[in-house]
Coordinates of C-alpha atoms (C1' of nucleotides) in Angstrom, one line a residue:
Chain A
M30 CA 13.9 6.4 43.4
E31 CA 15.0 6.4 39.7
G32 CA 12.0 4.4 38.8
K33 CA 9.7 6.9 40.4
L34 CA 11.2 9.7 38.4
K35 CA 10.9 7.8 35.2
E36 CA 7.2 7.2 35.8
N37 CA 6.7 10.9 36.7
V38 CA 8.4 12.1 33.5
L39 CA 6.4 9.7 31.3
E40 CA 3.2 10.8 33.0
T41 CA 4.0 14.5 32.6
L42 CA 4.8 13.8 28.9
R43 CA 1.5 12.2 28.4
K44 CA -0.3 15.3 29.7
C45 CA 2.1 17.7 27.8
S46 CA 0.2 19.7 25.2
D47 CA 2.6 22.3 24.0
L48 CA 6.2 23.4 23.8
N49 CA 6.0 25.4 27.0
H50 CA 5.0 22.4 29.0
L51 CA 7.9 20.5 27.4
K52 CA 10.3 23.2 28.3
Q53 CA 9.1 23.1 31.9
L54 CA 9.8 19.4 32.0
Q55 CA 13.1 19.9 30.5
G56 CA 14.0 22.6 33.1
Y57 CA 12.9 20.2 35.9
L58 CA 15.2 17.5 34.5
T59 CA 18.1 19.9 34.3
T60 CA 17.8 20.8 38.0
L61 CA 18.0 17.1 38.8
G62 CA 21.1 16.8 36.6
H63 CA 19.2 14.6 34.2
A64 CA 19.1 16.9 31.2
H65 CA 21.5 14.7 29.2
T66 CA 20.4 11.3 30.5
H67 CA 19.9 9.4 27.3
F68 CA 16.6 8.0 28.1
Y69 CA 15.0 11.3 29.0
A70 CA 16.6 13.2 26.1
F71 CA 15.3 10.5 23.8
K72 CA 11.7 10.7 25.2
L73 CA 11.7 14.5 25.0
L74 CA 13.0 14.5 21.4
R75 CA 10.6 11.9 20.2
F76 CA 7.7 13.6 21.8
C77 CA 8.7 17.0 20.3
A78 CA 9.1 15.6 16.8
L79 CA 6.2 13.2 16.7
T80 CA 3.5 14.7 18.9
L81 CA 4.3 18.4 18.7
S82 CA 5.8 18.1 15.2
N83 CA 8.2 20.8 16.2
L84 CA 11.3 19.8 14.2
S85 CA 13.4 22.8 15.1
Y86 CA 13.1 22.3 18.8
A87 CA 13.8 18.6 18.3
R88 CA 17.0 19.3 16.6
L89 CA 17.9 21.8 19.3
I90 CA 17.6 19.0 21.9
F91 CA 19.7 16.7 19.7
H92 CA 22.5 19.2 18.9
H93 CA 22.8 20.3 22.6
H94 CA 23.4 16.8 23.7
P95 CA 27.1 16.2 24.4
S96 CA 27.2 12.6 23.4
P97 CA 24.1 11.4 21.5
N98 CA 23.6 7.6 21.4
T99 CA 22.1 5.4 18.8
H100 CA 18.6 6.1 20.1
L101 CA 19.0 9.8 19.9
F102 CA 20.3 9.5 16.3
T103 CA 17.4 7.2 15.4
A104 CA 14.9 9.7 16.8
I105 CA 16.2 12.7 15.0
I106 CA 16.8 10.8 11.7
T107 CA 13.2 9.4 11.9
A108 CA 11.9 12.9 12.3
Y109 CA 13.9 14.2 9.3
A110 CA 13.0 11.2 7.2
A111 CA 9.3 11.8 7.7
H112 CA 9.2 14.9 5.5
P113 CA 10.7 15.1 2.0
A114 CA 12.0 18.6 2.6
T115 CA 14.3 17.4 5.4
H116 CA 15.5 14.2 3.7
P117 CA 18.9 15.7 3.0
S118 CA 19.4 16.5 6.7
A119 CA 18.5 13.0 7.6
L120 CA 21.2 11.6 5.3
I121 CA 23.8 14.2 6.5
L122 CA 23.2 13.1 10.1
F123 CA 23.3 9.5 9.1
R124 CA 26.7 9.9 7.5
H125 CA 27.8 11.8 10.5
M126 CA 26.8 8.9 12.6
L127 CA 28.7 6.5 10.5
R128 CA 31.9 8.5 10.8
S129 CA 31.7 9.0 14.6
Q130 CA 32.8 5.8 16.2
P131 CA 30.3 5.0 18.8
P132 CA 27.4 5.2 18.4
R133 CA 26.9 2.5 15.8
P134 CA 23.8 2.3 13.7
D135 CA 21.4 -0.5 14.6
N136 CA 18.8 -2.4 12.5
F137 CA 16.1 0.1 13.4
I138 CA 17.8 3.1 11.9
F139 CA 18.4 1.7 8.4
P140 CA 14.7 1.7 7.3
H141 CA 14.5 5.4 8.1
A142 CA 17.7 6.3 6.4
L143 CA 16.6 4.3 3.4
K144 CA 13.4 6.3 3.2
A145 CA 15.5 9.5 2.7
C146 CA 17.5 8.2 -0.3
P147 CA 17.2 10.5 -3.3
D148 CA 18.8 8.3 -5.9
S149 CA 19.9 4.7 -6.5
R150 CA 23.5 5.5 -5.8
T151 CA 22.6 6.5 -2.2
T152 CA 20.5 3.4 -1.8
D153 CA 23.5 1.3 -3.1
S154 CA 25.8 2.8 -0.5
L155 CA 23.3 2.1 2.3
F156 CA 23.0 -1.4 1.0
A157 CA 26.7 -1.8 1.4
Q158 CA 26.6 -0.4 4.9
I159 CA 23.8 -2.8 5.8
V160 CA 25.8 -5.8 4.6
K161 CA 28.9 -4.6 6.4
S162 CA 27.0 -4.1 9.7
G163 CA 25.4 -7.6 9.4
F164 CA 21.7 -6.4 9.3
L165 CA 20.8 -7.8 5.9
H166 CA 19.0 -10.8 7.3
Y167 CA 16.2 -8.7 8.9
T168 CA 13.1 -9.0 6.7
V169 CA 12.1 -5.4 7.7
V170 CA 15.5 -4.1 6.5
Q171 CA 15.2 -6.0 3.2
T172 CA 11.7 -4.7 2.7
A173 CA 12.9 -1.1 3.3
L174 CA 15.6 -1.7 0.7
V175 CA 13.0 -2.9 -1.8
D176 CA 10.9 0.2 -1.0
S177 CA 13.9 2.5 -1.3
Y178 CA 15.0 1.2 -4.7
S179 CA 11.5 1.3 -6.0
R180 CA 11.1 5.0 -5.1
V181 CA 14.3 6.3 -6.8
S182 CA 14.4 6.8 -10.5
G183 CA 15.5 3.8 -12.5
G184 CA 15.5 1.6 -9.4
V185 CA 12.6 -0.8 -9.9
Q186 CA 14.8 -3.5 -11.4
D187 CA 17.2 -3.3 -8.4
A188 CA 14.1 -3.5 -6.1
K189 CA 13.0 -6.6 -7.9
K190 CA 16.5 -8.2 -7.5
V191 CA 16.5 -7.6 -3.8
F192 CA 12.9 -8.8 -3.6
D193 CA 13.7 -12.0 -5.5
E194 CA 16.6 -12.8 -3.3
M195 CA 14.7 -12.4 0.0
S196 CA 14.6 -15.6 2.0
E197 CA 11.4 -14.6 3.7
R198 CA 8.7 -12.3 2.3
N199 CA 5.6 -11.1 4.0
V200 CA 2.6 -8.9 3.0
V201 CA 4.5 -5.8 3.4
S202 CA 7.4 -6.8 1.2
F203 CA 5.0 -7.9 -1.6
T204 CA 3.0 -4.7 -1.3
A205 CA 6.2 -2.6 -1.5
M206 CA 7.0 -4.4 -4.8
V207 CA 3.5 -3.9 -6.1
S208 CA 3.5 -0.2 -5.5
G209 CA 7.1 0.0 -6.9
F210 CA 5.9 -1.3 -10.2
A211 CA 2.8 0.8 -10.1
R212 CA 4.9 3.9 -9.5
V213 CA 6.8 3.5 -12.8
G214 CA 3.5 2.8 -14.7
D215 CA 4.1 -1.0 -15.1
V216 CA 0.7 -2.1 -14.0
E217 CA 1.1 -5.5 -15.6
S218 CA 4.1 -6.4 -13.4
A219 CA 2.3 -4.9 -10.4
V220 CA -0.6 -7.3 -11.1
S221 CA 1.6 -10.3 -11.5
V222 CA 3.4 -9.7 -8.2
F223 CA 0.0 -9.1 -6.6
D224 CA -1.3 -12.4 -8.0
E225 CA 1.6 -14.3 -6.5
M226 CA 0.9 -12.9 -3.0
P227 CA 0.2 -15.7 -0.5
E228 CA -2.0 -13.4 1.5
R229 CA -3.4 -9.9 1.1
D230 CA -4.6 -7.2 3.4
V231 CA -6.3 -3.8 2.8
P232 CA -3.0 -1.9 2.1
S233 CA -2.0 -4.5 -0.6
W234 CA -5.3 -4.1 -2.4
N235 CA -4.9 -0.3 -2.0
A236 CA -1.5 -0.4 -3.6
L237 CA -2.7 -2.1 -6.7
I238 CA -5.9 -0.1 -7.0
A239 CA -3.9 3.1 -6.6
G240 CA -1.5 1.8 -9.2
C241 CA -4.3 1.4 -11.6
T242 CA -6.0 4.7 -11.0
Q243 CA -2.7 6.6 -11.1
N244 CA -1.9 5.1 -14.5
G245 CA -5.3 5.8 -16.1
A246 CA -6.5 2.2 -15.8
F247 CA -9.7 3.3 -14.1
T248 CA -12.0 0.5 -15.1
Q249 CA -9.4 -2.0 -14.0
G250 CA -9.2 -0.2 -10.7
I251 CA -13.0 -0.5 -10.2
E252 CA -12.9 -4.1 -11.1
L253 CA -10.3 -4.7 -8.4
L254 CA -12.4 -2.8 -5.9
R255 CA -15.3 -5.3 -6.6
R256 CA -12.9 -8.2 -6.2
M257 CA -11.6 -6.8 -3.0
V258 CA -15.1 -6.5 -1.5
W259 CA -16.0 -9.9 -2.9
E260 CA -13.0 -11.4 -1.1
C261 CA -14.3 -9.9 2.2
N262 CA -11.8 -7.0 2.6
R263 CA -13.3 -3.8 3.9
P264 CA -12.3 -0.8 1.8
N265 CA -10.9 2.0 4.0
G266 CA -10.4 5.7 3.4
V267 CA -7.4 5.2 1.1
T268 CA -9.3 2.7 -1.1
V269 CA -12.2 5.0 -1.3
V270 CA -10.0 7.9 -2.4
C271 CA -8.6 5.9 -5.3
A272 CA -12.0 4.5 -6.3
L273 CA -13.6 8.0 -6.3
S274 CA -10.8 9.3 -8.5
A275 CA -11.7 6.4 -11.0
C276 CA -15.4 7.3 -10.8
G277 CA -14.6 11.0 -11.5
H278 CA -12.4 10.2 -14.5
T279 CA -14.9 7.8 -16.1
G280 CA -18.2 9.5 -15.1
M281 CA -19.4 6.6 -13.0
N282 CA -21.8 8.7 -11.0
Q283 CA -23.9 5.8 -9.6
L284 CA -20.9 4.0 -8.2
G285 CA -19.6 7.4 -6.9
R286 CA -22.8 8.0 -5.0
W287 CA -22.8 4.4 -3.6
I288 CA -19.3 5.1 -2.3
H289 CA -20.5 8.3 -0.8
G290 CA -23.0 6.3 1.2
Y291 CA -20.3 3.8 2.2
V292 CA -18.1 6.8 3.3
Y293 CA -21.0 8.1 5.4
K294 CA -21.8 4.9 7.1
N295 CA -18.2 4.2 8.0
G296 CA -17.3 7.6 9.3
F297 CA -14.7 8.5 6.6
V298 CA -16.4 11.8 6.0
F299 CA -14.1 13.4 8.5
D300 CA -11.1 12.3 6.5
S301 CA -10.0 15.4 4.5
F302 CA -8.6 13.2 1.7
V303 CA -11.9 11.4 1.2
S304 CA -13.8 14.7 1.3
N305 CA -11.6 16.2 -1.4
A306 CA -12.0 13.1 -3.5
L307 CA -15.8 13.3 -3.2
V308 CA -15.8 16.9 -4.2
D309 CA -13.7 16.0 -7.3
M310 CA -15.9 13.1 -8.2
Y311 CA -19.1 15.0 -7.9
G312 CA -17.6 17.9 -9.8
K313 CA -16.4 15.7 -12.7
C314 CA -19.8 13.9 -12.8
G315 CA -21.5 17.3 -13.2
N316 CA -23.1 17.4 -9.7
L317 CA -21.8 20.8 -8.6
G318 CA -24.5 21.1 -5.9
K319 CA -23.3 17.9 -4.1
A320 CA -19.7 18.9 -4.7
R321 CA -20.2 22.1 -2.9
K322 CA -22.2 20.6 -0.1
V323 CA -19.4 18.1 0.7
F324 CA -16.9 20.9 0.5
E325 CA -18.8 23.1 2.9
I326 CA -19.1 20.5 5.6
N327 CA -15.4 19.6 5.5
P328 CA -14.1 21.1 8.8
E329 CA -10.5 21.1 7.8
K330 CA -10.3 22.6 4.4
G331 CA -6.8 22.3 3.2
L332 CA -5.1 23.5 0.0
T333 CA -6.4 20.5 -2.1
S334 CA -9.9 21.1 -0.8
W335 CA -10.0 24.6 -2.1
N336 CA -8.2 23.7 -5.3
S337 CA -10.7 20.8 -6.0
M338 CA -13.7 23.1 -5.5
I339 CA -12.2 25.8 -7.8
N340 CA -11.5 23.2 -10.4
C341 CA -15.0 21.9 -10.3
F342 CA -16.4 25.3 -11.1
A343 CA -13.8 26.0 -13.7
L344 CA -14.6 22.7 -15.4
H345 CA -18.2 23.7 -15.8
G346 CA -17.5 27.3 -16.9
Q347 CA -18.8 28.8 -13.7
S348 CA -16.2 31.4 -13.5
D349 CA -18.0 33.6 -10.9
C350 CA -18.3 30.7 -8.5
A351 CA -14.7 29.7 -9.0
I352 CA -13.5 33.3 -8.4
A353 CA -15.7 33.5 -5.3
I354 CA -14.2 30.4 -3.9
F355 CA -10.7 31.7 -4.6
E356 CA -11.5 34.9 -2.8
E357 CA -12.9 33.0 0.2
M358 CA -9.8 30.9 0.2
V359 CA -7.6 33.9 0.4
R360 CA -9.8 35.6 3.0
C361 CA -10.6 32.8 5.4
G362 CA -8.4 29.9 4.4
G363 CA -6.3 30.2 7.5
C364 CA -2.7 29.3 6.8
V365 CA -3.6 27.9 3.4
R366 CA -1.9 29.8 0.6
P367 CA -2.9 29.4 -3.1
D368 CA -0.3 27.4 -5.1
E369 CA 0.3 26.7 -8.8
V370 CA -2.6 24.3 -9.0
T371 CA -5.0 27.0 -7.6
F372 CA -4.0 29.3 -10.4
I373 CA -4.4 26.7 -13.1
G374 CA -8.0 26.3 -12.0
L375 CA -8.5 30.0 -11.7
L376 CA -7.1 30.7 -15.1
N377 CA -9.2 28.0 -16.6
A378 CA -12.3 29.4 -15.0
C379 CA -11.5 32.8 -16.6
T380 CA -10.9 31.2 -20.0
H381 CA -14.2 29.3 -19.9
G382 CA -16.0 32.5 -18.7
G383 CA -14.4 34.7 -21.3
L384 CA -12.8 36.9 -18.6
V385 CA -9.7 37.9 -20.4
E386 CA -8.6 40.9 -18.3
Q387 CA -9.4 39.1 -15.1
G388 CA -7.4 36.1 -16.1
Y389 CA -4.5 38.4 -17.0
R390 CA -4.7 40.0 -13.6
Y391 CA -4.7 36.6 -11.8
F392 CA -1.6 35.6 -13.8
E393 CA 0.2 38.8 -12.7
M394 CA -1.1 38.3 -9.1
M395 CA 0.3 34.8 -9.1
V396 CA 3.8 36.0 -10.0
R397 CA 3.9 39.3 -8.0
E398 CA 1.9 38.6 -4.9
Y399 CA 2.5 34.9 -4.4
G400 CA 5.9 34.6 -5.9
I401 CA 4.9 31.6 -8.0
E402 CA 7.1 30.9 -11.0
P403 CA 4.8 30.4 -14.0
R404 CA 5.0 26.8 -15.2
I405 CA 4.3 25.7 -18.7
E406 CA 0.7 24.8 -17.7
H407 CA 0.1 28.4 -16.7
Y408 CA 1.3 29.6 -20.0
G409 CA -0.9 27.0 -21.6
C410 CA -3.9 28.5 -19.8
L411 CA -2.9 32.1 -20.7
I412 CA -2.5 31.3 -24.4
D413 CA -5.9 29.4 -24.3
L414 CA -7.4 32.5 -22.7
L415 CA -6.0 35.0 -25.3
G416 CA -6.5 32.6 -28.2
R417 CA -10.2 32.1 -27.5
A418 CA -10.6 35.9 -27.2
G419 CA -8.9 36.3 -30.6
R420 CA -6.1 38.4 -29.1
F421 CA -3.3 36.8 -31.1
D422 CA -0.8 39.7 -30.9
E423 CA -0.7 39.4 -27.2
A424 CA -0.7 35.6 -27.3
M425 CA 2.4 35.6 -29.5
E426 CA 4.0 38.1 -27.3
V427 CA 3.5 35.7 -24.4
V428 CA 4.8 32.8 -26.4
N429 CA 8.0 34.7 -27.4
G430 CA 8.5 36.0 -23.9
M431 CA 8.4 32.6 -22.2
N432 CA 11.7 31.5 -20.7
M433 CA 11.0 27.9 -21.7
E434 CA 10.2 26.0 -24.9
P435 CA 6.5 26.1 -25.7
D436 CA 4.9 22.6 -25.5
E437 CA 2.0 20.9 -27.2
V438 CA -0.5 22.5 -24.8
V439 CA 0.7 26.0 -25.7
W440 CA 0.6 25.4 -29.5
G441 CA -2.5 23.3 -29.3
S442 CA -4.3 26.2 -27.4
L443 CA -3.1 28.7 -30.0
L444 CA -4.2 26.5 -32.8
N445 CA -7.6 26.1 -31.2
G446 CA -8.0 29.8 -31.0
C447 CA -6.9 30.3 -34.5
K448 CA -9.5 27.8 -35.8
V449 CA -12.3 29.6 -33.8
H450 CA -11.3 33.0 -35.2
G451 CA -10.3 32.0 -38.7
R452 CA -6.7 32.9 -38.4
T453 CA -5.5 30.3 -40.8
D454 CA -2.0 31.8 -41.3
L455 CA -1.2 31.5 -37.6
A456 CA -2.9 28.2 -37.5
E457 CA -0.5 26.8 -40.0
F458 CA 2.4 28.0 -37.9
A459 CA 1.0 26.5 -34.7
A460 CA 0.1 23.2 -36.4
K461 CA 3.6 22.9 -37.9
K462 CA 5.1 23.4 -34.4
L463 CA 2.9 20.6 -33.1
V464 CA 4.0 18.2 -35.8
E465 CA 7.6 19.3 -35.2
I466 CA 7.4 18.5 -31.4
D467 CA 5.7 15.1 -32.0
P468 CA 6.0 13.9 -35.6
H469 CA 4.5 10.5 -34.9
N470 CA 1.3 11.9 -33.3
G471 CA -1.2 11.3 -36.0
G472 CA -3.6 13.7 -34.4
Y473 CA -1.3 16.6 -35.0
G474 CA -0.6 15.5 -38.6
I475 CA -4.4 15.5 -39.3
M476 CA -4.8 18.9 -37.7
L477 CA -2.0 20.3 -40.0
A478 CA -3.6 18.6 -43.0
N479 CA -6.9 20.2 -42.1
V480 CA -5.3 23.6 -41.8
Y481 CA -3.7 23.2 -45.2
G482 CA -7.1 22.3 -46.5
D483 CA -8.5 25.6 -45.0
L484 CA -5.8 27.4 -46.9
G485 CA -6.5 25.6 -50.1
K486 CA -3.0 24.1 -50.2
W487 CA -4.1 20.8 -51.7
E488 CA -0.6 19.7 -52.6
E489 CA 0.4 19.9 -48.9
V490 CA -2.7 18.1 -47.8
R491 CA -1.8 15.2 -50.0
N492 CA 1.8 15.1 -48.8
M493 CA 0.7 15.2 -45.2
W494 CA -1.7 12.3 -45.6
R495 CA 1.0 10.3 -47.5
T496 CA 3.4 10.9 -44.7
L497 CA 0.9 9.8 -42.1
K498 CA 0.2 6.6 -44.0
E499 CA 3.8 5.9 -44.5
Q500 CA 4.7 6.2 -40.9
K501 CA 1.5 4.4 -39.9
S502 CA 0.6 7.0 -37.3
Y503 CA -3.1 7.1 -36.7
K504 CA -5.0 9.3 -34.3
V505 CA -6.6 7.6 -31.3
P506 CA -10.3 8.3 -31.8
G507 CA -11.9 10.9 -29.6
C508 CA -14.0 9.3 -27.0
S509 CA -16.4 10.3 -24.2
W510 CA -19.2 8.6 -22.2
I511 CA -22.2 9.2 -20.2
E512 CA -24.1 7.1 -17.6
V513 CA -27.8 6.6 -17.9
D514 CA -29.8 4.1 -15.8
D515 CA -26.8 2.1 -14.7
Q516 CA -25.5 1.8 -18.3
V517 CA -22.4 3.5 -19.6
H518 CA -22.7 4.7 -23.1
Q519 CA -19.5 5.3 -24.9
F520 CA -19.2 7.8 -27.8
Y521 CA -16.4 7.4 -30.4
S522 CA -16.0 9.9 -33.1
L523 CA -16.7 8.3 -36.6
D524 CA -18.0 5.1 -35.0
K525 CA -21.3 3.9 -36.4
S526 CA -21.6 0.5 -34.8
N527 CA -24.5 1.5 -32.6
P528 CA -27.9 0.2 -33.8
K529 CA -29.5 3.6 -33.1
T530 CA -26.9 5.5 -35.1
E531 CA -29.3 7.2 -37.4
E532 CA -31.6 8.3 -34.6
L533 CA -28.7 9.6 -32.6
Y534 CA -27.4 11.7 -35.5
C535 CA -30.9 13.2 -35.9
V536 CA -30.9 14.3 -32.3
L537 CA -27.4 15.7 -32.5
E538 CA -28.4 17.6 -35.7
S539 CA -31.4 19.1 -34.0
L540 CA -29.1 20.2 -31.1
V541 CA -26.2 21.7 -32.9
G542 CA -27.9 22.6 -36.2
F543 CA -25.6 20.5 -38.3
R544 CA -24.4 17.0 -38.6
N545 CA -21.5 16.1 -36.3
E546 CA -19.3 13.1 -36.6
V547 CA -19.9 11.6 -33.2
M548 CA -21.2 8.2 -32.5
V549 CA -22.6 6.2 -29.6
E550 CA -22.0 2.6 -28.5
L551 CA -23.4 0.7 -25.6
Y552 CA -20.5 -0.1 -23.5
F553 CA -21.2 -2.1 -20.3
Y554 CA -23.6 -2.7 -17.5
I555 CA -22.8 -1.8 -13.9
Chain B
dC29 C1' 11.6 2.3 18.6
dT30 C1' 12.1 -0.2 12.4
dA31 C1' 9.1 -1.9 6.5
dG32 C1' 3.8 -1.3 2.4
dG33 C1' -1.6 2.1 0.5
dG34 C1' -4.1 8.4 -0.7
dT35 C1' -7.2 13.5 -3.7
dT36 C1' -6.6 18.3 -7.2
dA37 C1' -3.7 20.3 -12.6
dG38 C1' -4.7 21.9 -20.6

DNA sequence: CTAGGGTTAG
């Protein structure tokens, strides 16, 4: 009889599609006196949280239960731990559980609680609890500890300590350690852990490739992708997203297109992450038509999809298109709301299109209509906008009215505007601020020296150069590259190592009308 | 029933 009911309930849950259905089932169980039977409450709660992703009703089920057991606690804590916004609630409930005598935590609950830890102190205390409850010998629990430490600030070393003391390590433990190092920018350590792995699967490769691309090691990321394929691992959607990001940042259009083909053949086109990464790659490689096409066929345009498309147009100075996309986003984006990234793109578009008034309006709109607190990046855009338009009074008004310290971007944008419009007095002020913020950045020192030169202050020019030499701070040379026929050509400013230097300068001269200090070097073959 | 990988931003 009981078995029959159980089957019925599970069957009904499988067919359940919305909250009303769930409530009906709940009512039915209540009439049978089973509303608080642990097994059913657990099933309902899990279904509600995981399938319907209705957290508020899930917590209702939990809090209405007179005596929740370990399973119920696990279910609700899992649900809370799944989203960063509800991490605090997960921990509050977990502490509550530790205080109340039964139910006791089991080994299944610790990994979830560990996921919700905001700092290493919290992870420490969970560590102690795990030891006390005798669950430390589980590999899964230890791996969760490694992962937890590696996510909180300053915790990688603790993660490594736990990792080193593990008696048994599997792919997951290694991968957790790899991404832990990658997260703090220590690509080297990530690589050495990766090299020690006895076996690797697709997520482990992804962890390292993501680590590279997130830390600016794009070429290294691409090399790893090749090695991954060479060693017979099939890249999945995650791999592809990382690789596309690398292609975009380095202008590897050929490889990007090859990956697009791979995406198409393997059905990843329906992955919104992949679609967004494709849009970004095509945009950065200058193929706006393709970018737009990929964007258009994405059936689930999310916030990032819209932002990426806007950024593409902004990057290429197509302010009209960027604005049109923004308006479409507001009109038919569904529940998508513009965020701070959207406005950075939009403001950049206005800057590159010279639309000062429009840019101003969007800035106001961001604050008033969308309630977004302007971040330093937005001020950077605004100063860039005003500076390029030569509206220095307003620019300074904004700088002085900011409720935060102006950063390099702000002063750099102002300096740039000053140079364009010949405002050497203000340029000196901005350049001095730059040097003040980062005295060891040779680039800023050189800019200040140049401004002194413009002003005819030769004594200061000499002093500046002497300081630069004394502290041995040199500017990293400006560099850009272009792909032609499977070859990447790298351009360094002031570099004359390329055999065709003279020819190249002649072409540049005919293009810009004067000689520019930019050079070209053959870099590598794909 | 538990552990690892993801795009956009001057």
